[in-house]
mmCIF file of C-alpha atoms in Angstrom:
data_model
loop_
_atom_site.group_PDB
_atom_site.id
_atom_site.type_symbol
_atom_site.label_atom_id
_atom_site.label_comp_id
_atom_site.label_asym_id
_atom_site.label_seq_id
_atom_site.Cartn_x
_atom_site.Cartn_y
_atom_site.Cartn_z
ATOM 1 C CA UNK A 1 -5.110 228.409 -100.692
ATOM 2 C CA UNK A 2 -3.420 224.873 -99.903
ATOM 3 C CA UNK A 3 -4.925 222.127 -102.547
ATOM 4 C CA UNK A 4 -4.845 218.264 -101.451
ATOM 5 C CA UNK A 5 -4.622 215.888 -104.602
ATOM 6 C CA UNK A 6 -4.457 212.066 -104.183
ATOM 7 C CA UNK A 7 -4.768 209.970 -107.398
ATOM 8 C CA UNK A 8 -4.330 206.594 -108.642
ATOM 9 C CA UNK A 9 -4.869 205.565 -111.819
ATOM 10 C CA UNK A 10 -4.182 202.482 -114.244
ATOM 11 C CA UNK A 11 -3.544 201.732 -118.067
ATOM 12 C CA UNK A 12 -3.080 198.192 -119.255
ATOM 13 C CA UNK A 13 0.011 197.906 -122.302
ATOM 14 C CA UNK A 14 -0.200 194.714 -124.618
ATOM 15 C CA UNK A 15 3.574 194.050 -124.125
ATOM 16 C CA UNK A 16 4.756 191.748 -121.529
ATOM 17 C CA UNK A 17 6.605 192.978 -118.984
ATOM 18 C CA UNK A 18 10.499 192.977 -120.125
ATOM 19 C CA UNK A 19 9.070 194.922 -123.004
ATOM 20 C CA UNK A 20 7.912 197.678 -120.309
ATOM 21 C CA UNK A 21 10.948 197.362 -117.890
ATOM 22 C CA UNK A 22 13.142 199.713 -119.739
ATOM 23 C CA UNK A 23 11.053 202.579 -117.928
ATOM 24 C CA UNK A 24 12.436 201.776 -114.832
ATOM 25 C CA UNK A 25 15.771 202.330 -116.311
ATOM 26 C CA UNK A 26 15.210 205.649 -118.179
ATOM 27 C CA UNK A 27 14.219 207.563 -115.107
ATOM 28 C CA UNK A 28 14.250 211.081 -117.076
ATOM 29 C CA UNK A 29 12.559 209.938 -120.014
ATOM 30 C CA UNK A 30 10.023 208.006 -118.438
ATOM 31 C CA UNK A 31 9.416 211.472 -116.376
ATOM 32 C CA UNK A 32 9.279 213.780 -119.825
ATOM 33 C CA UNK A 33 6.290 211.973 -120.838
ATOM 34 C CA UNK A 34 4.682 213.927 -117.916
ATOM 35 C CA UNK A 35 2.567 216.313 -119.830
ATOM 36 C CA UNK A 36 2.965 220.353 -118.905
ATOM 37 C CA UNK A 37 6.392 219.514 -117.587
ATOM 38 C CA UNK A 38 8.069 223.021 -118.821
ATOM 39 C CA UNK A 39 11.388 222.273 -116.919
ATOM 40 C CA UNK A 40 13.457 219.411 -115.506
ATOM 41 C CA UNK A 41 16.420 220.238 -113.878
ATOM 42 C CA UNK A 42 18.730 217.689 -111.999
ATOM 43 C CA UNK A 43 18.948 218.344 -108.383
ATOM 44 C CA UNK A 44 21.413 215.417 -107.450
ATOM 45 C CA UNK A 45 21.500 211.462 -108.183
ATOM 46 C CA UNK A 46 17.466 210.726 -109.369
ATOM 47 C CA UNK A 47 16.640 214.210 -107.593
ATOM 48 C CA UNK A 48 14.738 216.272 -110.153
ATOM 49 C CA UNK A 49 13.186 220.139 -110.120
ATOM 50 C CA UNK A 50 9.967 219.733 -112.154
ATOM 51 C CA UNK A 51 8.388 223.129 -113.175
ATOM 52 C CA UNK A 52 4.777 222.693 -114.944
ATOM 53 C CA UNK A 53 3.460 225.050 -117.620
ATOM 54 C CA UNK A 54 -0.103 227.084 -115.932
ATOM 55 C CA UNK A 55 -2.672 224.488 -114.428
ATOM 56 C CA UNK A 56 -6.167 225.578 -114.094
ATOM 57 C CA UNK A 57 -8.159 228.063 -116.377
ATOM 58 C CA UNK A 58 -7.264 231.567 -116.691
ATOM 59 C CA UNK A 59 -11.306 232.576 -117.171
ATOM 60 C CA UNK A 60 -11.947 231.090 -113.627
ATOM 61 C CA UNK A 61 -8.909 232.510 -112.597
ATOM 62 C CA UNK A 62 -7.943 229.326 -110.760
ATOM 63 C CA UNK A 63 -4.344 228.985 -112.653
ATOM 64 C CA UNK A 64 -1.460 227.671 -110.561
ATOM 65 C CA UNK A 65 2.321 226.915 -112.178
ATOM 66 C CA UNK A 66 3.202 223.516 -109.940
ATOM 67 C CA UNK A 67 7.133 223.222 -108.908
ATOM 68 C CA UNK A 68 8.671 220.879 -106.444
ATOM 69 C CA UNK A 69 11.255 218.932 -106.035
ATOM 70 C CA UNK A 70 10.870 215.096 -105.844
ATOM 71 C CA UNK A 71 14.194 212.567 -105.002
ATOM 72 C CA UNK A 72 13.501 209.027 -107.031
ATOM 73 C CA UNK A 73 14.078 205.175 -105.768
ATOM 74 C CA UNK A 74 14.103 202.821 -108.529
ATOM 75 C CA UNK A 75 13.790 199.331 -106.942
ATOM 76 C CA UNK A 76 13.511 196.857 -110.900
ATOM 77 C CA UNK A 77 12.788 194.013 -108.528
ATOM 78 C CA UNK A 78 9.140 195.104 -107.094
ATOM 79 C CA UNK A 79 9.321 196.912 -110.791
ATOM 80 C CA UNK A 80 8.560 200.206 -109.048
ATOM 81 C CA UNK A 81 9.919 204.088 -109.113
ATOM 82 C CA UNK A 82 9.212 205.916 -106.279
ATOM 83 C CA UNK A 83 9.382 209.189 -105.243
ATOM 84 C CA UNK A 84 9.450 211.424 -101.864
ATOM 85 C CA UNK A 85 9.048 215.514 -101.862
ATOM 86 C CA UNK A 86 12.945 217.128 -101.827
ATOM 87 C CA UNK A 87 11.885 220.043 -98.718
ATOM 88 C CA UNK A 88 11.887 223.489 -99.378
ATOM 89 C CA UNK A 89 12.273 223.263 -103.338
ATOM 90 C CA UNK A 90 9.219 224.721 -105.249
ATOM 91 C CA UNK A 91 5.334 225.547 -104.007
ATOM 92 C CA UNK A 92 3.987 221.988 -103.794
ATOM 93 C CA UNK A 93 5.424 218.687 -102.056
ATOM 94 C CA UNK A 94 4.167 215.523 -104.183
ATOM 95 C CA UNK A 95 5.114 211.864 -103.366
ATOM 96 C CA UNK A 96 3.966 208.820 -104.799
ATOM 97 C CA UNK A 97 4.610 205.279 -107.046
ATOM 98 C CA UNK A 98 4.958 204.041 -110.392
ATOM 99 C CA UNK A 99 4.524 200.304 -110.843
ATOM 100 C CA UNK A 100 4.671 197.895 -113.489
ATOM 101 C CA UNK A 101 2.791 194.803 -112.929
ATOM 102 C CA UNK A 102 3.487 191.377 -114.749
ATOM 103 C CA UNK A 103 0.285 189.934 -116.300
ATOM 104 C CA UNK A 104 1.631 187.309 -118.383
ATOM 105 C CA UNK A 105 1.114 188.780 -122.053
ATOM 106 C CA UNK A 106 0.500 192.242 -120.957
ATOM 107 C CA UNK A 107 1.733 194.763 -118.178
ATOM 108 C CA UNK A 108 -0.591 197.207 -116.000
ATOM 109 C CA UNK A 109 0.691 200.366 -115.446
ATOM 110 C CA UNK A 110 -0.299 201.582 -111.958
ATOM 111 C CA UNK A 111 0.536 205.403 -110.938
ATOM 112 C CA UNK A 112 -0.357 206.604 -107.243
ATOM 113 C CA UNK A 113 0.333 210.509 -106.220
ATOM 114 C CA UNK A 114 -0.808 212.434 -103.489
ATOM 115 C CA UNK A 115 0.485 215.770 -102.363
ATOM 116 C CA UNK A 116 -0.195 219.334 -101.219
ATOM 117 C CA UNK A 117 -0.244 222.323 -103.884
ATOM 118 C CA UNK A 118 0.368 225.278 -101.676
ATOM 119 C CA UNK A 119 -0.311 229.129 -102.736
ATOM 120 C CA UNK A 120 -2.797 228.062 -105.425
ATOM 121 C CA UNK A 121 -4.493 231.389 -106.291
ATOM 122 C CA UNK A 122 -8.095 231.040 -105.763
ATOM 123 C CA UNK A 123 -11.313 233.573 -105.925
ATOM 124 C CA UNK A 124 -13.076 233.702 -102.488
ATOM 125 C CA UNK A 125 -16.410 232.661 -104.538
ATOM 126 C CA UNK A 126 -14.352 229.472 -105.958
ATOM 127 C CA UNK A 127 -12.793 228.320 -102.957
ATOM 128 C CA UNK A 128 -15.095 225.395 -102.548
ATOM 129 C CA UNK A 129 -14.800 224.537 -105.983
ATOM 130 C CA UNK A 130 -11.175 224.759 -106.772
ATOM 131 C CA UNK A 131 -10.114 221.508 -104.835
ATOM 132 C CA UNK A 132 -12.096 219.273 -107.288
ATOM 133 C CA UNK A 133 -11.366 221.463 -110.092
ATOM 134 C CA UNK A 134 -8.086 221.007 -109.642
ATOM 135 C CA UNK A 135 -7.726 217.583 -108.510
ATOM 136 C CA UNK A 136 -9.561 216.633 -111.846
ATOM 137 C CA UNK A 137 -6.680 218.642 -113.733
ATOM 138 C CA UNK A 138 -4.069 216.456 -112.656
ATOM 139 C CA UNK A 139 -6.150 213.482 -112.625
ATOM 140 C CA UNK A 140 -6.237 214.132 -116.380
ATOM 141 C CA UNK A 141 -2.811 215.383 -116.990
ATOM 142 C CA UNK A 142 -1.503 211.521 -115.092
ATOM 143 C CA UNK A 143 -4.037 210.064 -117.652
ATOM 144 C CA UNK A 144 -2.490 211.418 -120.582
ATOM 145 C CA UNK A 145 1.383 210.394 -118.734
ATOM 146 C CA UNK A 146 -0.311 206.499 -119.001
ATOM 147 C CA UNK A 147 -1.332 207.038 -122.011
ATOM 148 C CA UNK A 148 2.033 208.531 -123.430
ATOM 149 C CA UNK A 149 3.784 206.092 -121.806
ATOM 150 C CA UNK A 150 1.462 202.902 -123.600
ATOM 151 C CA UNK A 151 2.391 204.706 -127.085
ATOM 152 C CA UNK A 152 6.373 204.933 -125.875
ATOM 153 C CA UNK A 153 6.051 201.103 -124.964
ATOM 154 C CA UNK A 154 3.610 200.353 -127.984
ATOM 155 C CA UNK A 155 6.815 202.051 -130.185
ATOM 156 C CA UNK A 156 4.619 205.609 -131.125
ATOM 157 C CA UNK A 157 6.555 208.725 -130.834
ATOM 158 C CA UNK A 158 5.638 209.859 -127.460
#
């Protein structure tokens, strides 16, 4: 089964925004934070093979292990990363945007994604619940990137 997930999703950091730049700069750090990323593997110049740990829950038997290939743009003026799918690499083609948006004293951290998650293994009785399921997965998984990424910024370990 093909899965659809689209998400956007905020965090506000108490640091102004040269404080927060420096993510825009560390391109493979700033992606490491990304929690379940198993393995990274450098395709080419910001072109990156991301391989998650399992997704899902084994009891439903709605478990998927996302890979796909994504090629980065950094562009420090609009304070934005962005990325496009790199075709044929991995079972899922994900694009989207990382922003950084000056609010005087503090920075918003804005991260869009949308994608397709193909071959997702999913019980004929669950098939009309694993789209939600799953898109509320990731939606959580891109929280805890925001909020790993506040603590990096903040100077926690993360």
């Amino acid at each position: 089964m093909n899965v659809d997930i689209k998400i956007e999703r905020s965090v506000e950091v108490d640091a102004p925004y040269e404080k927060v730049l420096p993510l825009l700069t560390d391109l493979e750090g700033t992606i490491r934070r990304f929690p379940k990323l198993r393995k990274l593997t450098k395709l080419g110049p910001n072109a990156y093979l991301w391989e998650m740990s399992t997704i899902g829950s084994k009891a439903a038997n709605i478990a998927h292990e996302v890979s796909y290939g994504a090629k980065y743009n950094i562009d420090a003026k609009r304070g934005e990363i962005s990325w496009v799918p790199v075709p044929d690499r991995g079972n899922a083609t994900i694009e989207g945007r990382f922003k950084l948006l000056d609010q005087g004293q503090r920075t918003k951290l804005t991260f869009d994604v949308r994608g397709k998650l193909r071959e997702v293994p999913v019980p004929l009785m669950y098939r009309l619940l694993a789209p939600p399921f799953i898109q509320g997965k990731f939606t959580r998984l891109v929280d805890i990137f925001l909020e790993n990424t506040r603590e990096a910024v903040l100077g926690g370990a993360k």
